[in-house]
Amino acid sequence: MLLGWHYMQYYHNAYAMNQYLASKGYSVLSVNYRLGIMYGRAFREPPKSVWRGASEYQDVVAGAKFLQTLDNVDPQRIGLWGGSYGEFLTAMGLARNSDIFKSRRRFPRRARLGEFRANWPWPDNAETAPDIKEARELAFKSSPVASIANWRSAVLLIHGDDDRNVPFQQTTDLVEKLRAQNVAFEELIIPDEIHDLLRWNDWVRAYRATAEFFDRRLAALGERQSAH
């Protein structure tokens, strides 16, 4: 992570998106959660992380609770967005804490995480491990799908239908689950796009859709709050 423009395309574009949201009047907190770099091995490889408990998600929750204390932030209008592993953590945000995160944008990217299934990457010899059953159960509990019944907040789903990293079926599965719970959602499906979007206009299209989604959803929450 860098405090500014990044030499890697995805982080460069994400930083630009955060700058755009800030220019529109949003307070933006970009979380360098555990599993990141620059703070040593203990920070980069924390215990009970990823499929072993997703402990890094607590950093996202802590960031949101910090925002709730600021005078310039409406605690009832905190949104969440991310791609790749950030996408997994944003899914965790709405599945576990729709009470905090009122609206989010989900953008599958670079994951290989099985964000809505317990199919995390396993070592080659995992199936012969004596605790494989317990490991699978822990992986499931560490995923958003384990808490899907608590998902209440509206979501924008963005996915290229030729994604080779995150199967497109994960989005269709999630749509079915959200419909079953009457959760509001919107979709932007980009034909013939891969995990790392190839076309610049698709990056712009996705980010513009994200900003417009936040404008509609978070503004509407403020109007309902005023009406009360």
CSV table of C-alpha atoms in Angstrom, one decimal:
chain,number,residue,atom,x,y,z
A,1,MET,CA,0.0,0.0,0.0
A,2,LEU,CA,1.1,3.5,-0.7
A,3,LEU,CA,-0.2,6.9,0.4
A,4,GLY,CA,-0.8,8.0,-3.1
A,5,TRP,CA,-0.7,6.8,-6.7
A,6,HIS,CA,0.5,3.2,-7.0
A,7,TYR,CA,2.7,1.6,-9.6
A,8,MET,CA,0.3,-1.4,-9.8
A,9,GLN,CA,-2.8,-0.8,-12.0
A,10,TYR,CA,-5.5,-2.0,-9.6
A,11,TYR,CA,-4.3,0.1,-6.6
A,12,HIS,CA,-3.7,3.1,-8.9
A,13,ASN,CA,-7.2,2.9,-10.2
A,14,ALA,CA,-8.6,2.3,-6.7
A,15,TYR,CA,-6.8,5.3,-5.3
A,16,ALA,CA,-8.3,7.4,-8.2
A,17,MET,CA,-11.7,6.1,-7.2
A,18,ASN,CA,-11.2,7.1,-3.6
A,19,GLN,CA,-10.1,10.6,-4.7
A,20,TYR,CA,-13.2,10.9,-6.9
A,21,LEU,CA,-15.5,10.0,-4.0
A,22,ALA,CA,-13.7,12.5,-1.8
A,23,SER,CA,-14.2,15.2,-4.5
A,24,LYS,CA,-17.9,14.5,-4.3
A,25,GLY,CA,-18.0,15.1,-0.6
A,26,TYR,CA,-17.6,11.6,0.9
A,27,SER,CA,-15.3,11.0,3.8
A,28,VAL,CA,-13.1,8.1,2.6
A,29,LEU,CA,-11.2,5.7,4.8
A,30,SER,CA,-8.9,3.3,2.9
A,31,VAL,CA,-8.0,0.5,5.3
A,32,ASN,CA,-4.6,-1.2,5.2
A,33,TYR,CA,-5.9,-4.3,7.0
A,34,ARG,CA,-3.8,-7.1,8.4
A,35,LEU,CA,-2.4,-9.3,5.5
A,36,GLY,CA,-1.0,-6.1,4.1
A,37,ILE,CA,2.6,-5.0,4.0
A,38,MET,CA,4.9,-2.4,5.6
A,39,TYR,CA,4.3,-3.3,9.2
A,40,GLY,CA,6.3,-6.5,9.5
A,41,ARG,CA,5.6,-10.2,9.4
A,42,ALA,CA,3.3,-10.3,12.4
A,43,PHE,CA,1.0,-7.8,10.5
A,44,ARG,CA,1.4,-9.6,7.2
A,45,GLU,CA,0.7,-13.1,8.5
A,46,PRO,CA,-1.7,-12.7,11.5
A,47,PRO,CA,-3.1,-15.6,13.4
A,48,LYS,CA,-6.6,-16.9,12.6
A,49,SER,CA,-6.7,-15.0,9.2
A,50,VAL,CA,-8.1,-15.9,5.8
A,51,TRP,CA,-10.0,-19.3,6.0
A,52,ARG,CA,-8.8,-19.9,9.6
A,53,GLY,CA,-11.1,-17.2,11.0
A,54,ALA,CA,-10.8,-14.0,8.8
A,55,SER,CA,-9.4,-12.0,11.7
A,56,GLU,CA,-8.4,-9.3,9.3
A,57,TYR,CA,-12.0,-8.4,8.9
A,58,GLN,CA,-11.9,-6.9,12.4
A,59,ASP,CA,-9.7,-4.1,11.0
A,60,VAL,CA,-12.5,-3.1,8.6
A,61,VAL,CA,-15.0,-3.1,11.5
A,62,ALA,CA,-12.6,-1.0,13.6
A,63,GLY,CA,-12.3,1.5,10.8
A,64,ALA,CA,-16.0,1.8,10.5
A,65,LYS,CA,-16.4,2.3,14.2
A,66,PHE,CA,-13.8,5.0,14.0
A,67,LEU,CA,-15.8,6.8,11.3
A,68,GLN,CA,-18.9,6.7,13.4
A,69,THR,CA,-17.1,8.9,16.0
A,70,LEU,CA,-16.4,11.7,13.5
A,71,ASP,CA,-18.5,14.8,13.5
A,72,ASN,CA,-18.5,15.0,9.7
A,73,VAL,CA,-19.7,11.4,9.3
A,74,ASP,CA,-23.4,10.3,9.5
A,75,PRO,CA,-23.0,6.9,11.3
A,76,GLN,CA,-26.2,5.7,9.6
A,77,ARG,CA,-24.8,6.3,6.1
A,78,ILE,CA,-21.5,4.4,5.9
A,79,GLY,CA,-20.9,2.5,2.7
A,80,LEU,CA,-18.3,-0.1,1.7
A,81,TRP,CA,-16.6,-1.0,-1.5
A,82,GLY,CA,-13.7,-3.1,-2.6
A,83,GLY,CA,-12.2,-5.5,-5.2
A,84,SER,CA,-10.2,-8.7,-5.0
A,85,TYR,CA,-9.6,-9.5,-1.3
A,86,GLY,CA,-11.3,-6.2,-0.5
A,87,GLU,CA,-14.3,-7.6,-2.3
A,88,PHE,CA,-14.3,-10.5,0.0
A,89,LEU,CA,-14.1,-8.2,3.0
A,90,THR,CA,-16.9,-6.0,1.8
A,91,ALA,CA,-19.0,-9.2,1.4
A,92,MET,CA,-18.1,-9.9,5.0
A,93,GLY,CA,-19.2,-6.4,5.9
A,94,LEU,CA,-22.8,-6.8,4.7
A,95,ALA,CA,-23.2,-10.4,5.7
A,96,ARG,CA,-21.9,-9.8,9.3
A,97,ASN,CA,-22.6,-6.1,9.9
A,98,SER,CA,-25.4,-4.7,7.9
A,99,ASP,CA,-26.1,-2.7,11.1
A,100,ILE,CA,-22.9,-0.7,10.3
A,101,PHE,CA,-22.5,-0.9,6.5
A,102,LYS,CA,-25.7,0.4,4.9
A,103,SER,CA,-24.7,0.1,1.3
A,104,ARG,CA,-21.9,-1.5,-0.6
A,105,ARG,CA,-20.5,-2.2,-4.0
A,106,ARG,CA,-19.1,-5.7,-4.7
A,107,PHE,CA,-16.5,-6.0,-7.5
A,108,PRO,CA,-15.1,-9.6,-7.8
A,109,ARG,CA,-11.4,-9.5,-8.6
A,110,ARG,CA,-8.2,-11.4,-8.3
A,111,ALA,CA,-9.6,-13.5,-5.5
A,112,ARG,CA,-9.4,-17.3,-5.7
A,113,LEU,CA,-11.0,-17.1,-2.3
A,114,GLY,CA,-14.4,-18.8,-2.7
A,115,GLU,CA,-16.0,-15.8,-1.1
A,116,PHE,CA,-19.5,-17.4,-0.9
A,117,ARG,CA,-18.4,-21.0,-0.6
A,118,ALA,CA,-15.9,-22.8,1.7
A,119,ASN,CA,-13.6,-23.6,-1.2
A,120,TRP,CA,-10.5,-21.8,-0.1
A,121,PRO,CA,-7.2,-22.9,-1.7
A,122,TRP,CA,-6.1,-26.1,0.0
A,123,PRO,CA,-2.6,-27.7,0.1
A,124,ASP,CA,-2.2,-30.6,-2.2
A,125,ASN,CA,-2.3,-33.1,0.7
A,126,ALA,CA,-5.2,-31.4,2.5
A,127,GLU,CA,-7.7,-34.2,1.7
A,128,THR,CA,-5.6,-36.7,3.7
A,129,ALA,CA,-5.2,-34.5,6.8
A,130,PRO,CA,-6.8,-35.9,9.9
A,131,ASP,CA,-8.6,-32.6,10.6
A,132,ILE,CA,-9.9,-32.0,7.1
A,133,LYS,CA,-13.5,-32.0,8.3
A,134,GLU,CA,-12.8,-29.4,11.0
A,135,ALA,CA,-10.8,-27.3,8.5
A,136,ARG,CA,-13.7,-27.2,6.1
A,137,GLU,CA,-16.1,-26.2,8.8
A,138,LEU,CA,-13.8,-23.4,9.9
A,139,ALA,CA,-13.4,-22.2,6.3
A,140,PHE,CA,-17.1,-22.1,5.9
A,141,LYS,CA,-17.6,-20.1,9.1
A,142,SER,CA,-14.9,-17.7,8.0
A,143,SER,CA,-16.8,-16.9,4.8
A,144,PRO,CA,-19.6,-14.4,4.1
A,145,VAL,CA,-22.0,-17.2,3.2
A,146,ALA,CA,-22.0,-18.4,6.7
A,147,SER,CA,-23.7,-15.2,7.8
A,148,ILE,CA,-25.8,-14.6,4.7
A,149,ALA,CA,-29.0,-14.7,6.8
A,150,ASN,CA,-28.0,-11.4,8.4
A,151,TRP,CA,-27.4,-9.5,5.1
A,152,ARG,CA,-29.9,-6.6,4.9
A,153,SER,CA,-28.1,-3.8,3.1
A,154,ALA,CA,-28.4,-2.9,-0.6
A,155,VAL,CA,-25.6,-4.0,-2.8
A,156,LEU,CA,-24.3,-3.4,-6.3
A,157,LEU,CA,-22.8,-6.5,-8.0
A,158,ILE,CA,-20.2,-5.9,-10.7
A,159,HIS,CA,-18.7,-8.9,-12.6
A,160,GLY,CA,-17.2,-9.7,-15.9
A,161,ASP,CA,-18.7,-12.8,-17.3
A,162,ASP,CA,-15.4,-14.2,-18.5
A,163,ASP,CA,-13.7,-14.0,-15.1
A,164,ARG,CA,-11.2,-16.8,-14.8
A,165,ASN,CA,-10.4,-16.2,-11.2
A,166,VAL,CA,-13.8,-15.7,-9.5
A,167,PRO,CA,-16.4,-18.0,-11.2
A,168,PHE,CA,-19.3,-16.1,-12.5
A,169,GLN,CA,-21.6,-18.6,-10.9
A,170,GLN,CA,-20.7,-17.1,-7.5
A,171,THR,CA,-22.6,-13.9,-8.5
A,172,THR,CA,-25.6,-15.8,-9.7
A,173,ASP,CA,-25.6,-17.9,-6.5
A,174,LEU,CA,-25.5,-14.7,-4.5
A,175,VAL,CA,-28.3,-13.2,-6.4
A,176,GLU,CA,-30.5,-16.2,-5.6
A,177,LYS,CA,-29.7,-15.9,-1.9
A,178,LEU,CA,-30.4,-12.1,-1.9
A,179,ARG,CA,-33.7,-12.5,-3.7
A,180,ALA,CA,-34.7,-15.2,-1.2
A,181,GLN,CA,-34.2,-12.6,1.6
A,182,ASN,CA,-35.7,-9.7,-0.3
A,183,VAL,CA,-32.4,-7.8,-0.2
A,184,ALA,CA,-32.2,-4.9,-2.7
A,185,PHE,CA,-29.4,-5.4,-5.2
A,186,GLU,CA,-28.3,-4.0,-8.6
A,187,GLU,CA,-26.1,-5.6,-11.2
A,188,LEU,CA,-23.6,-4.5,-13.8
A,189,ILE,CA,-22.5,-7.5,-15.8
A,190,ILE,CA,-19.8,-6.8,-18.3
A,191,PRO,CA,-19.8,-9.2,-21.3
A,192,ASP,CA,-16.4,-10.7,-22.4
A,193,GLU,CA,-14.5,-9.0,-19.5
A,194,ILE,CA,-12.0,-10.9,-17.4
A,195,HIS,CA,-10.9,-10.6,-13.8
A,196,ASP,CA,-8.5,-7.8,-14.4
A,197,LEU,CA,-10.6,-5.6,-16.7
A,198,LEU,CA,-8.9,-5.2,-20.0
A,199,ARG,CA,-10.7,-2.1,-21.3
A,200,TRP,CA,-10.2,1.3,-19.7
A,201,ASN,CA,-13.8,2.3,-20.5
A,202,ASP,CA,-15.0,-0.7,-18.4
A,203,TRP,CA,-13.0,0.6,-15.4
A,204,VAL,CA,-14.6,4.0,-15.8
A,205,ARG,CA,-18.0,2.4,-16.3
A,206,ALA,CA,-17.7,0.3,-13.1
A,207,TYR,CA,-16.4,3.2,-11.0
A,208,ARG,CA,-19.1,5.6,-12.3
A,209,ALA,CA,-21.8,3.0,-11.5
A,210,THR,CA,-20.3,2.7,-8.0
A,211,ALA,CA,-20.4,6.4,-7.3
A,212,GLU,CA,-23.9,6.7,-8.7
A,213,PHE,CA,-25.0,3.7,-6.5
A,214,PHE,CA,-23.7,5.4,-3.4
A,215,ASP,CA,-25.3,8.7,-4.4
A,216,ARG,CA,-28.7,7.1,-4.7
A,217,ARG,CA,-28.6,4.7,-1.8
A,218,LEU,CA,-26.8,6.7,0.9
A,219,ALA,CA,-28.7,9.8,0.0
A,220,ALA,CA,-32.0,7.9,0.3
A,221,LEU,CA,-31.0,6.7,3.8
A,222,GLY,CA,-30.5,10.3,4.8
A,223,GLU,CA,-33.9,11.3,3.5
A,224,ARG,CA,-35.6,8.5,5.5
A,225,GLN,CA,-33.7,9.5,8.6
A,226,SER,CA,-34.9,13.1,8.2
A,227,ALA,CA,-38.4,12.0,7.7
A,228,HIS,CA,-38.4,10.1,11.0
